[in-house]
Short mmCIF file of C-alpha atoms and ligand atoms in Angstrom, two decimals:
data_model
loop_
_atom_site.label_atom_id
_atom_site.label_comp_id
_atom_site.label_asym_id
_atom_site.label_seq_id
_atom_site.Cartn_x
_atom_site.Cartn_y
_atom_site.Cartn_z
CA UNK A 25 0.00 0.00 0.00
CA UNK A 26 1.27 3.42 -0.91
CA UNK A 27 2.19 5.50 2.17
CA UNK A 28 0.53 8.88 2.39
CA UNK A 29 2.51 11.36 4.48
CA UNK A 30 1.87 14.55 6.39
CA UNK A 31 5.63 15.07 6.79
CA UNK A 32 6.26 17.02 3.58
CA UNK A 33 7.89 20.35 4.52
CA UNK A 34 7.76 19.62 8.27
CA UNK A 35 10.78 20.65 10.36
CA UNK A 36 11.93 17.74 12.50
CA UNK A 37 14.67 17.76 15.15
CA UNK A 38 15.99 14.24 15.71
CA UNK A 39 17.76 13.82 19.05
CA UNK A 40 20.08 10.83 19.22
CA UNK A 41 21.25 9.63 22.62
CA UNK A 42 23.85 7.02 23.49
CA UNK A 43 22.67 3.47 22.89
CA UNK A 44 23.58 0.71 20.48
CA UNK A 45 20.39 1.51 18.54
CA UNK A 46 21.86 4.91 17.61
CA UNK A 47 22.82 3.49 14.22
CA UNK A 48 19.12 2.88 13.46
CA UNK A 49 18.57 6.63 13.70
CA UNK A 50 20.46 6.96 10.44
CA UNK A 51 17.73 4.86 8.76
CA UNK A 52 15.11 6.95 10.53
CA UNK A 53 16.74 10.13 9.21
CA UNK A 54 16.66 8.74 5.69
CA UNK A 55 12.98 7.79 5.97
CA UNK A 56 12.05 11.21 7.37
CA UNK A 57 13.84 12.90 4.49
CA UNK A 58 12.32 10.53 1.94
CA UNK A 59 8.88 11.71 3.10
CA UNK A 60 9.90 15.33 2.56
CA UNK A 61 10.78 16.41 6.12
CA UNK A 62 13.57 18.91 6.84
CA UNK A 63 15.74 17.22 9.45
CA UNK A 64 18.28 18.59 11.92
CA UNK A 65 20.10 16.22 14.25
CA UNK A 66 21.23 16.70 17.86
CA UNK A 67 23.62 14.13 19.38
CA UNK A 68 24.66 13.59 22.97
CA UNK A 69 28.30 12.95 23.73
CA UNK A 70 27.65 9.24 24.32
CA UNK A 71 25.71 8.93 21.05
CA UNK A 72 28.92 9.94 19.29
CA UNK A 73 30.62 6.85 20.73
CA UNK A 74 28.22 4.72 18.66
CA UNK A 75 27.80 6.72 15.42
CA UNK A 76 29.80 9.63 14.09
CA UNK A 77 28.17 13.02 13.47
CA UNK A 78 29.50 12.76 9.92
CA UNK A 79 26.85 10.09 9.15
CA UNK A 80 24.01 12.46 10.02
CA UNK A 81 25.72 15.49 8.48
CA UNK A 82 26.02 13.62 5.21
CA UNK A 83 22.44 12.39 5.28
CA UNK A 84 20.86 15.73 6.23
CA UNK A 85 23.40 18.10 4.62
CA UNK A 86 23.10 20.07 7.87
CA UNK A 87 25.57 20.63 10.73
CA UNK A 88 24.87 18.24 13.60
CA UNK A 89 24.41 19.95 16.97
CA UNK A 90 26.75 18.46 19.57
CA UNK A 91 27.47 21.12 22.12
CA UNK A 92 25.63 23.85 24.01
CA UNK A 93 28.42 26.27 23.22
CA UNK A 94 28.61 25.50 19.49
CA UNK A 95 29.23 28.72 17.54
CA UNK A 96 26.23 30.11 15.63
CA UNK A 97 25.73 33.44 13.90
CA UNK A 98 24.53 35.46 16.89
CA UNK A 99 21.70 33.19 17.98
CA UNK A 100 21.11 31.12 21.10
CA UNK A 101 21.16 27.73 19.47
CA UNK A 102 18.93 25.69 21.80
CA UNK A 103 16.23 28.40 21.70
CA UNK A 104 16.48 28.93 17.96
CA UNK A 105 16.28 25.20 17.26
CA UNK A 106 13.30 24.79 19.59
CA UNK A 107 11.51 27.63 17.74
CA UNK A 108 12.36 26.05 14.37
CA UNK A 109 10.97 22.58 15.21
CA UNK A 110 7.51 21.42 14.16
CA UNK A 111 8.23 18.07 15.78
CA UNK A 112 10.96 16.59 17.99
CA UNK A 113 11.85 12.89 17.97
CA UNK A 114 14.19 11.38 20.57
CA UNK A 115 15.48 8.08 19.16
CA UNK A 116 16.99 6.18 20.74
CA UNK A 117 16.01 7.63 24.11
CA UNK A 118 18.16 6.24 26.94
CA UNK A 119 17.01 5.92 30.55
CA UNK A 120 19.30 8.86 31.32
CA UNK A 121 17.73 11.19 28.74
CA UNK A 122 14.19 10.13 29.74
CA UNK A 123 15.08 10.82 33.40
CA UNK A 124 16.51 14.23 32.61
CA UNK A 125 13.46 15.15 30.54
CA UNK A 126 11.13 14.09 33.34
CA UNK A 127 13.05 16.03 35.99
CA UNK A 128 13.81 19.08 33.88
CA UNK A 129 17.57 18.72 34.18
CA UNK A 130 19.48 20.81 31.66
CA UNK A 131 23.16 19.84 31.72
CA UNK A 132 23.97 19.37 28.02
CA UNK A 133 22.61 20.58 24.71
CA UNK A 134 19.92 17.93 24.27
CA UNK A 135 18.42 18.31 27.75
CA UNK A 136 18.62 22.12 27.66
CA UNK A 137 17.00 22.17 24.24
CA UNK A 138 14.18 19.85 25.43
CA UNK A 139 13.17 22.40 28.08
CA UNK A 140 12.74 25.06 25.41
CA UNK A 141 10.70 22.86 23.03
CA UNK A 142 6.98 23.60 22.63
CA UNK A 143 6.47 21.40 19.55
CA UNK A 144 5.06 17.85 19.92
CA UNK A 145 7.63 15.33 21.17
CA UNK A 146 7.98 11.63 20.40
CA UNK A 147 10.25 9.60 22.68
CA UNK A 148 11.45 6.20 21.44
CA UNK A 149 13.03 4.32 24.36
CA UNK A 150 15.74 1.70 23.83
CA UNK A 151 17.40 -0.10 26.73
CA UNK A 152 17.73 -3.37 28.62
CA UNK A 153 14.40 -4.88 29.80
CA UNK A 154 15.23 -4.56 33.48
CA UNK A 155 16.09 -0.92 33.01
CA UNK A 156 12.90 -0.32 31.02
CA UNK A 157 10.73 -1.90 33.69
CA UNK A 158 12.57 -0.26 36.61
CA UNK A 159 10.04 1.81 38.60
CA UNK A 160 12.19 4.92 38.20
CA UNK A 161 12.12 4.67 34.39
CA UNK A 162 8.45 3.71 34.33
CA UNK A 163 7.59 6.71 36.54
CA UNK A 164 9.65 9.04 34.39
CA UNK A 165 7.91 7.80 31.24
CA UNK A 166 4.52 8.25 32.92
CA UNK A 167 5.47 11.82 33.90
CA UNK A 168 6.35 12.54 30.28
CA UNK A 169 3.11 10.96 29.04
CA UNK A 170 1.11 13.14 31.40
CA UNK A 171 2.84 16.17 29.95
CA UNK A 172 1.63 15.16 26.50
CA UNK A 173 4.84 13.52 25.28
CA UNK A 174 4.11 10.52 23.05
CA UNK A 175 6.14 7.38 23.85
CA UNK A 176 6.57 4.73 21.18
CA UNK A 177 6.23 1.15 22.39
CA UNK A 178 9.68 -0.47 22.43
CA UNK A 179 10.14 -3.59 20.31
CA UNK A 180 10.44 -7.05 21.87
CA UNK A 181 13.26 -9.44 20.95
CA UNK A 182 16.95 -10.10 21.37
CA UNK A 183 18.70 -7.15 22.97
CA UNK A 184 22.31 -6.00 22.62
CA UNK A 185 22.99 -7.39 26.12
CA UNK A 186 22.00 -10.87 24.74
CA UNK A 187 18.87 -10.95 26.88
CA UNK A 188 15.43 -11.37 25.33
CA UNK A 189 12.58 -9.01 26.10
CA UNK A 190 11.13 -5.55 25.60
CA UNK A 191 13.56 -2.70 25.12
CA UNK A 192 14.60 -2.71 21.46
CA UNK A 193 14.18 0.56 19.63
CA UNK A 194 10.84 0.34 17.79
CA UNK A 195 11.17 -0.46 14.09
CA UNK A 196 11.69 2.56 11.88
CA UNK A 197 8.36 1.82 10.14
CA UNK A 198 6.54 1.85 13.51
CA UNK A 199 8.26 5.10 14.56
CA UNK A 200 7.23 6.65 11.24
CA UNK A 201 3.64 5.55 11.86
CA UNK A 202 3.70 7.19 15.32
CA UNK A 203 4.91 10.38 13.68
CA UNK A 204 2.15 10.26 11.04
CA UNK A 205 -0.38 9.85 13.90
CA UNK A 206 1.03 12.93 15.62
CA UNK A 207 0.60 14.99 12.47
CA UNK A 208 -3.01 13.95 11.87
CA UNK A 209 -6.00 15.44 13.71
CA UNK A 210 -7.05 13.04 16.48
CA UNK A 211 -10.73 13.46 15.62
CA UNK A 212 -11.53 9.75 15.94
CA UNK A 213 -10.10 9.25 19.42
CA UNK A 214 -12.25 6.84 21.40
CA UNK A 215 -14.01 5.50 18.31
CA UNK A 216 -13.77 1.72 17.83
CA UNK A 217 -13.57 0.49 14.25
CA UNK A 218 -14.09 -2.94 12.79
CA UNK A 219 -12.75 -3.00 9.26
CA UNK A 220 -12.61 -5.87 6.79
CA UNK A 221 -10.23 -6.20 3.87
CA UNK A 222 -9.11 -8.39 1.00
CA UNK A 223 -10.66 -11.49 -0.54
CA UNK A 224 -11.88 -14.74 0.93
CA UNK A 225 -10.64 -18.13 -0.36
CA UNK A 226 -13.06 -21.04 -0.56
CA UNK A 227 -11.12 -24.29 -0.92
CA UNK A 228 -12.45 -27.40 -2.67
CA UNK A 229 -9.22 -29.33 -2.26
CA UNK A 230 -6.04 -28.49 -0.29
CA UNK A 231 -4.52 -26.45 -3.14
CA UNK A 232 -7.42 -25.03 -5.14
CA UNK A 233 -9.96 -22.41 -4.24
CA UNK A 234 -12.63 -20.03 -5.44
CA UNK A 235 -11.55 -16.42 -4.89
CA UNK A 236 -11.22 -12.96 -6.50
CA UNK A 237 -8.51 -10.36 -7.17
CA UNK A 238 -8.82 -8.21 -4.03
CA UNK A 239 -5.38 -7.40 -2.58
CA UNK A 240 -6.48 -5.82 0.70
CA UNK A 241 -5.04 -2.39 -0.20
CA UNK A 242 -8.38 -0.57 0.14
CA UNK A 243 -9.34 -2.05 3.53
CA UNK A 244 -5.80 -1.71 4.92
CA UNK A 245 -5.73 1.93 3.81
CA UNK A 246 -8.98 2.67 5.69
CA UNK A 247 -7.55 0.94 8.78
CA UNK A 248 -4.29 2.95 8.65
CA UNK A 249 -6.19 6.22 8.15
CA UNK A 250 -8.52 5.47 11.09
CA UNK A 251 -5.62 4.58 13.37
CA UNK A 252 -3.70 7.73 12.38
CA UNK A 253 -6.72 9.79 13.44
CA UNK A 254 -6.80 8.18 16.88
CA UNK A 255 -9.30 5.37 16.23
CA UNK A 256 -8.97 1.97 17.89
CA UNK A 257 -8.94 -0.39 14.95
CA UNK A 258 -9.51 -4.09 14.53
CA UNK A 259 -8.76 -5.20 10.97
CA UNK A 260 -10.12 -8.54 9.81
CA UNK A 261 -8.48 -9.53 6.58
CA UNK A 262 -8.65 -12.42 4.21
CA UNK A 263 -5.41 -13.57 2.55
CA UNK A 264 -3.29 -10.55 1.61
CA UNK A 265 0.38 -9.68 1.09
CA UNK A 266 -0.05 -6.38 2.91
CA UNK A 267 1.96 -6.27 6.19
CA UNK A 268 0.15 -5.82 9.54
CA UNK A 269 -0.35 -2.06 10.05
CA UNK A 270 1.30 -0.69 13.21
CA UNK A 271 -1.01 -0.17 16.18
CA UNK A 272 -3.90 -2.11 14.66
CA UNK A 273 -5.36 -5.33 16.10
CA UNK A 274 -5.00 -7.75 13.20
CA UNK A 275 -7.11 -10.85 12.59
CA UNK A 276 -6.23 -12.97 9.55
CA UNK A 277 -8.91 -15.28 8.15
CA UNK A 278 -9.33 -17.39 5.02
CA UNK A 279 -12.94 -18.18 4.14
CA UNK A 280 -16.21 -16.23 4.26
CA UNK A 281 -17.38 -18.39 7.16
CA UNK A 282 -14.17 -17.55 9.11
CA UNK A 283 -14.70 -13.86 8.35
CA UNK A 284 -18.33 -14.03 9.45
CA UNK A 285 -17.35 -15.59 12.80
CA UNK A 286 -14.56 -13.05 13.39
CA UNK A 287 -16.85 -10.11 12.53
CA UNK A 288 -19.85 -11.28 14.55
CA UNK A 289 -17.67 -11.96 17.63
CA UNK A 290 -16.51 -8.35 17.65
CA UNK A 291 -19.49 -6.47 16.25
CA UNK A 292 -21.21 -5.46 19.51
CA UNK A 293 -18.27 -3.51 21.00
CA UNK A 294 -17.51 -1.43 17.92
CA UNK A 295 -18.92 1.94 16.91
CA UNK A 296 -18.16 1.78 13.20
CA UNK A 297 -17.95 -1.12 10.77
CA UNK A 298 -16.43 -0.63 7.33
CA UNK A 299 -16.63 -3.67 5.06
CA UNK A 300 -14.14 -3.28 2.23
CA UNK A 301 -13.57 -7.04 1.90
CA UNK A 302 -14.60 -8.79 -1.28
CA UNK A 303 -16.37 -11.75 0.24
CA UNK A 304 -17.08 -14.74 -1.97
CA UNK A 305 -20.84 -15.12 -2.38
CA UNK A 306 -20.39 -18.85 -3.05
CA UNK A 307 -18.34 -21.73 -1.69
CA UNK A 308 -17.83 -25.24 -2.97
CA UNK A 309 -20.45 -27.52 -1.42
CA UNK A 310 -19.25 -30.15 1.01
CA UNK A 311 -17.69 -32.63 1.06
CA UNK A 312 -14.33 -31.08 0.12
CA UNK A 313 -11.50 -33.36 -0.91
CA UNK A 314 -8.75 -33.70 1.73
CA UNK A 315 -6.17 -34.37 -1.00
CA UNK A 316 -5.42 -32.77 -4.35
CA UNK A 317 -7.99 -33.92 -6.90
CA UNK A 318 -6.21 -35.70 -9.76
CA UNK A 319 -6.96 -35.23 -13.46
CA UNK A 320 -9.58 -37.68 -14.66
CA UNK A 321 -10.25 -38.93 -11.14
CA UNK A 322 -13.65 -37.25 -10.78
CA UNK A 323 -16.10 -35.44 -12.99
CA UNK A 324 -14.67 -31.88 -13.26
CA UNK A 325 -17.71 -30.19 -11.76
CA UNK A 326 -17.84 -28.08 -8.60
CA UNK A 327 -21.21 -27.71 -6.98
CA UNK A 328 -21.53 -24.39 -5.17
CA UNK A 329 -23.59 -23.24 -2.24
CA UNK A 330 -24.31 -19.72 -1.00
CA UNK A 331 -22.17 -18.07 1.65
CA UNK A 332 -23.94 -15.94 4.24
CA UNK A 333 -24.15 -12.22 3.46
CA UNK A 334 -22.20 -10.92 6.47
CA UNK A 335 -23.04 -7.27 5.94
CA UNK A 336 -26.76 -7.93 5.55
CA UNK A 337 -26.61 -9.86 8.83
CA UNK A 338 -24.93 -6.87 10.53
CA UNK A 339 -27.65 -4.62 9.10
CA UNK A 340 -30.25 -6.75 10.89
CA UNK A 341 -28.25 -6.89 14.15
CA UNK A 342 -27.10 -3.29 14.41
CA UNK A 343 -28.01 -1.15 17.39
CA UNK A 344 -25.79 1.95 17.59
CA UNK A 345 -23.19 1.16 14.92
CA UNK A 346 -22.45 3.15 11.79
CA UNK A 347 -22.43 0.59 8.96
CA UNK A 348 -20.41 1.28 5.83
CA UNK A 349 -20.38 -1.13 2.92
CA UNK A 350 -18.54 -1.16 -0.39
CA UNK A 351 -20.08 -2.02 -3.73
CA UNK A 352 -17.83 -3.45 -6.41
CA UNK A 353 -19.65 -3.06 -9.71
CA UNK A 354 -18.93 -3.34 -13.41
CA UNK A 355 -22.29 -2.01 -14.65
CA UNK A 356 -25.06 0.25 -13.30
CA UNK A 357 -22.86 1.47 -10.45
CA UNK A 358 -25.37 3.80 -8.81
CA UNK A 359 -28.47 1.63 -9.14
CA UNK A 360 -26.70 -1.45 -7.77
CA UNK A 361 -25.10 0.47 -4.92
CA UNK A 362 -28.46 2.08 -3.98
CA UNK A 363 -30.12 -1.29 -3.87
CA UNK A 364 -27.34 -2.65 -1.58
CA UNK A 365 -27.62 0.29 0.80
CA UNK A 366 -31.31 -0.58 1.28
CA UNK A 367 -31.10 -4.37 1.33
CA UNK A 368 -28.17 -4.38 3.81
CA UNK A 369 -29.50 -1.42 5.90
CA UNK A 370 -26.30 0.61 5.57
CA UNK A 371 -25.55 4.18 6.60
CA UNK A 372 -23.14 4.67 3.69
CA UNK A 373 -21.99 2.72 0.69
CA UNK A 374 -18.76 3.32 -1.19
CA UNK A 375 -19.30 2.38 -4.82
CA UNK A 376 -16.39 1.66 -7.13
CA UNK A 377 -16.39 0.62 -10.76
CA UNK A 378 -13.90 -2.24 -10.66
CA UNK A 379 -13.65 -2.35 -14.46
CA UNK A 380 -12.15 1.16 -14.60
CA UNK A 381 -8.35 1.46 -14.98
CA UNK A 382 -6.68 2.64 -11.76
CA UNK A 383 -9.77 1.83 -9.74
CA UNK A 384 -10.94 -1.14 -7.67
CA UNK A 385 -8.83 -4.28 -7.36
CA UNK A 386 -5.07 -4.12 -6.70
CA UNK A 387 -4.48 -0.51 -7.73
CA UNK A 388 -2.96 2.12 -5.41
CA UNK A 389 -5.80 4.47 -6.36
CA UNK A 390 -9.59 4.33 -6.48
CA UNK A 391 -12.42 6.42 -7.88
CA UNK A 392 -15.50 6.13 -5.69
CA UNK A 393 -18.96 7.52 -5.13
CA UNK A 394 -20.05 7.76 -1.50
CA UNK A 395 -23.80 7.42 -1.08
CA UNK A 396 -25.73 7.88 2.15
CA UNK A 397 -28.96 6.20 3.20
CA UNK A 398 -31.02 9.20 2.04
CA UNK A 399 -29.64 8.71 -1.45
CA UNK A 400 -27.26 11.72 -1.49
CA UNK A 401 -24.38 10.91 -3.84
CA UNK A 402 -20.89 12.40 -3.66
CA UNK A 403 -18.60 11.71 -6.57
CA UNK A 404 -14.91 11.82 -5.70
CA UNK A 405 -12.02 12.10 -8.16
CA UNK A 406 -9.42 9.36 -8.60
CA UNK A 407 -7.24 9.44 -5.46
CA UNK A 408 -4.83 7.28 -3.44
CA UNK A 409 -6.68 4.64 -1.45
CA UNK A 410 -5.55 6.16 1.85
CA UNK A 411 -7.14 9.46 0.80
CA UNK A 412 -10.34 7.58 -0.06
CA UNK A 413 -10.08 6.16 3.48
CA UNK A 414 -9.85 9.67 4.95
CA UNK A 415 -12.87 10.81 2.88
CA UNK A 416 -14.95 7.91 4.22
CA UNK A 417 -13.79 8.61 7.78
CA UNK A 418 -14.68 12.30 7.57
CA UNK A 419 -18.25 11.33 6.65
CA UNK A 420 -18.33 8.81 9.50
CA UNK A 421 -17.08 11.56 11.85
CA UNK A 422 -19.98 13.81 10.76
CA UNK A 423 -22.43 10.92 11.25
CA UNK A 424 -21.10 10.44 14.80
CA UNK A 425 -21.34 14.20 15.44
CA UNK A 426 -25.03 14.06 14.60
CA UNK A 427 -25.39 12.38 17.94
CA UNK A 428 -25.10 8.68 17.27
CA UNK A 429 -22.92 6.07 19.05
CA UNK A 430 -19.68 6.66 21.05
CA UNK A 431 -20.29 7.10 24.69
CA UNK A 432 -18.14 4.34 26.19
O1 LIG B 10 -8.51 -5.02 -1.97
P1 LIG B 10 -8.22 -4.12 -3.17
O2 LIG B 10 -7.37 -4.81 -4.20
O3 LIG B 10 -7.70 -2.79 -2.75
O4 LIG B 10 -9.64 -3.86 -3.88
C1 LIG B 10 -10.60 -3.08 -3.26
C2 LIG B 10 -12.04 -3.57 -3.54
C3 LIG B 10 -12.36 -3.42 -5.01
C4 LIG B 10 -12.17 -5.04 -3.11
C5 LIG B 10 -12.99 -2.67 -2.65
O5 LIG B 10 -12.86 -1.34 -3.06
C6 LIG B 10 -14.44 -3.14 -2.77
O6 LIG B 10 -15.18 -2.74 -3.65
N1 LIG B 10 -14.86 -4.01 -1.81
C7 LIG B 10 -16.21 -4.65 -1.80
C8 LIG B 10 -16.19 -5.83 -2.71
C9 LIG B 10 -17.50 -6.59 -2.71
O7 LIG B 10 -17.54 -7.70 -2.27
O8 LIG B 10 -18.54 -5.92 -3.13
P2 LIG B 10 -20.02 -6.52 -3.25
O9 LIG B 10 -20.74 -5.50 -4.02
O10 LIG B 10 -19.99 -7.93 -3.75
O11 LIG B 10 -20.53 -6.59 -1.76
C10 LIG B 10 -21.20 -5.50 -1.12
C11 LIG B 10 -20.84 -5.43 0.33
O12 LIG B 10 -21.32 -6.59 1.02
C12 LIG B 10 -19.35 -5.36 0.63
O13 LIG B 10 -19.15 -4.42 1.65
C13 LIG B 10 -18.98 -6.76 1.07
O14 LIG B 10 -17.92 -6.75 2.02
C14 LIG B 10 -20.27 -7.25 1.71
N2 LIG B 10 -20.49 -8.70 1.55
C15 LIG B 10 -20.62 -9.26 0.32
C16 LIG B 10 -20.88 -10.62 0.21
C17 LIG B 10 -21.00 -11.40 1.38
N3 LIG B 10 -21.22 -12.68 1.31
N4 LIG B 10 -20.85 -10.82 2.57
C18 LIG B 10 -20.62 -9.48 2.68
O15 LIG B 10 -20.49 -8.97 3.81
#
C-alpha cells in the first residue's frame, strides 16, 4: 500500500542519545527525508561513541548539533532550534535522557533544548528490559506521558545485552507511523472500528480455491487512516500480502465463514464497521477433498452453495453502529449500490467501478462515489486509497457528530 505522508515540509529535530540503537537513527533520518521532512540532528556525547556526526551530516546536509556552546551566527542555538521545530523525535532515548526530561535537568545541549521545546515530542526508548521496567524509568515515562509527550512502544526481541525481552528501539516503520499519527487530527479518538479487507478463499481441495482479485489495499488503507486519526482499529483480513499495520489489532482469516465468525464476535463492541472485503458469495459444497484432486479422477464439476451475506446480517443486528459497505460493480454502479444500501441497511456505501483502470482491485488508487442512506451521492475524483479512506472517515465523523454512538 502506498504511504501517504503529512511530513512534507515539516521541520523535524531528531535527538540521538547514546545506545547501540543509535545506528538505526540513520535509517530513521533517511525515511524522514524521503517523506519530505527537513531534518536537523542533535547528538549527545555518548551517542557519538556509537555513530559519528558525519553520518548524520552527510544524510541531512546540515551541521549536527553536539554542544551547548557550538558557535552560531549570533543566535542562542537551543532556543532557535526549539523555535524552528515542528516536531521533535528522541530516538533512541536512553534511561538517562528520559530521566533528565522528566526532571527538567538541563546539563547538556539535548536536555537544555528539550526544556525550550513547545512542539510535539515523540520519545522512542531503547534499553535493557530490566532498566525499562525499573520503577524509576516507568515513573519518568509516565510523567512525560502526562505532559503530552508521546512514547513509542519499544520492540520485543533479542537485545544488545543478549537478553530477550522488551527494550529494542521500535522499528523505523513503527516510529514513522507514530509520527504520522502525531501529524493527523485526532478526531476519531475513542471510536472503535471494525474494518474488513481483502478477498476470501473457498477451498475445494487443499490447493485449489474459489476467490477474487482483491489485494487488501483498500481495507488496509482505511484501517491505517482510522488509526492515524486516533481510532482503535480491529482489521479482519482475508489472505493478503499487505503487512500488519502498526497499532492495529490484526485478525487474519481465510474463508467467508471464518470472516463471518470473526466479525460477529466483535461487532457489539464497535462503533463503526467498514466492510471493504470482497467476500465470496459462493463456496464449494461439502464434502471437500482432503487431497489434491487428480486429473480424470472425478467429474470436473464443482457444486456451489451460498455463503452468508455478512453485511446484511450486521444490518439486521445493528443497534448503535455506523455501517459502511462497499459495492464493487462493473455495470449500473449507482443503481446497484443504492439497492445494496437498502437491502443491507447501511448508513453509507462506497461504490467503485472495478472495471475502470486505476480503480478497484489491486491498484494504489480508487475512484468512488459515497452514497448515504437518504440517497445523497458524492462523486470523488481518482485518489490514493488512503485518501479515499480519509474521505470515508470524515463522513463517519460527521455521522457520529449528529449524535449517534460513542459514549463508552
Ligand atoms: O482489496 P483491493 O485490491 O484494494 O480492492 C478493493 C475492492 C475493489 C475489493 C474494494 O474497493 C471493494 O469494492 N470491496 C467490496 C467488494 C464486494 O464484495 O462488493 P459486493 O458488491 O460484492 O458486496 C457488497 C458489500 O457486502 C461489501 O461491503 C462486502 O464486504 C459485503 N459482503 C458481500 C458478500 C458477502 N457474502 N458478505 C458481505 O459482507
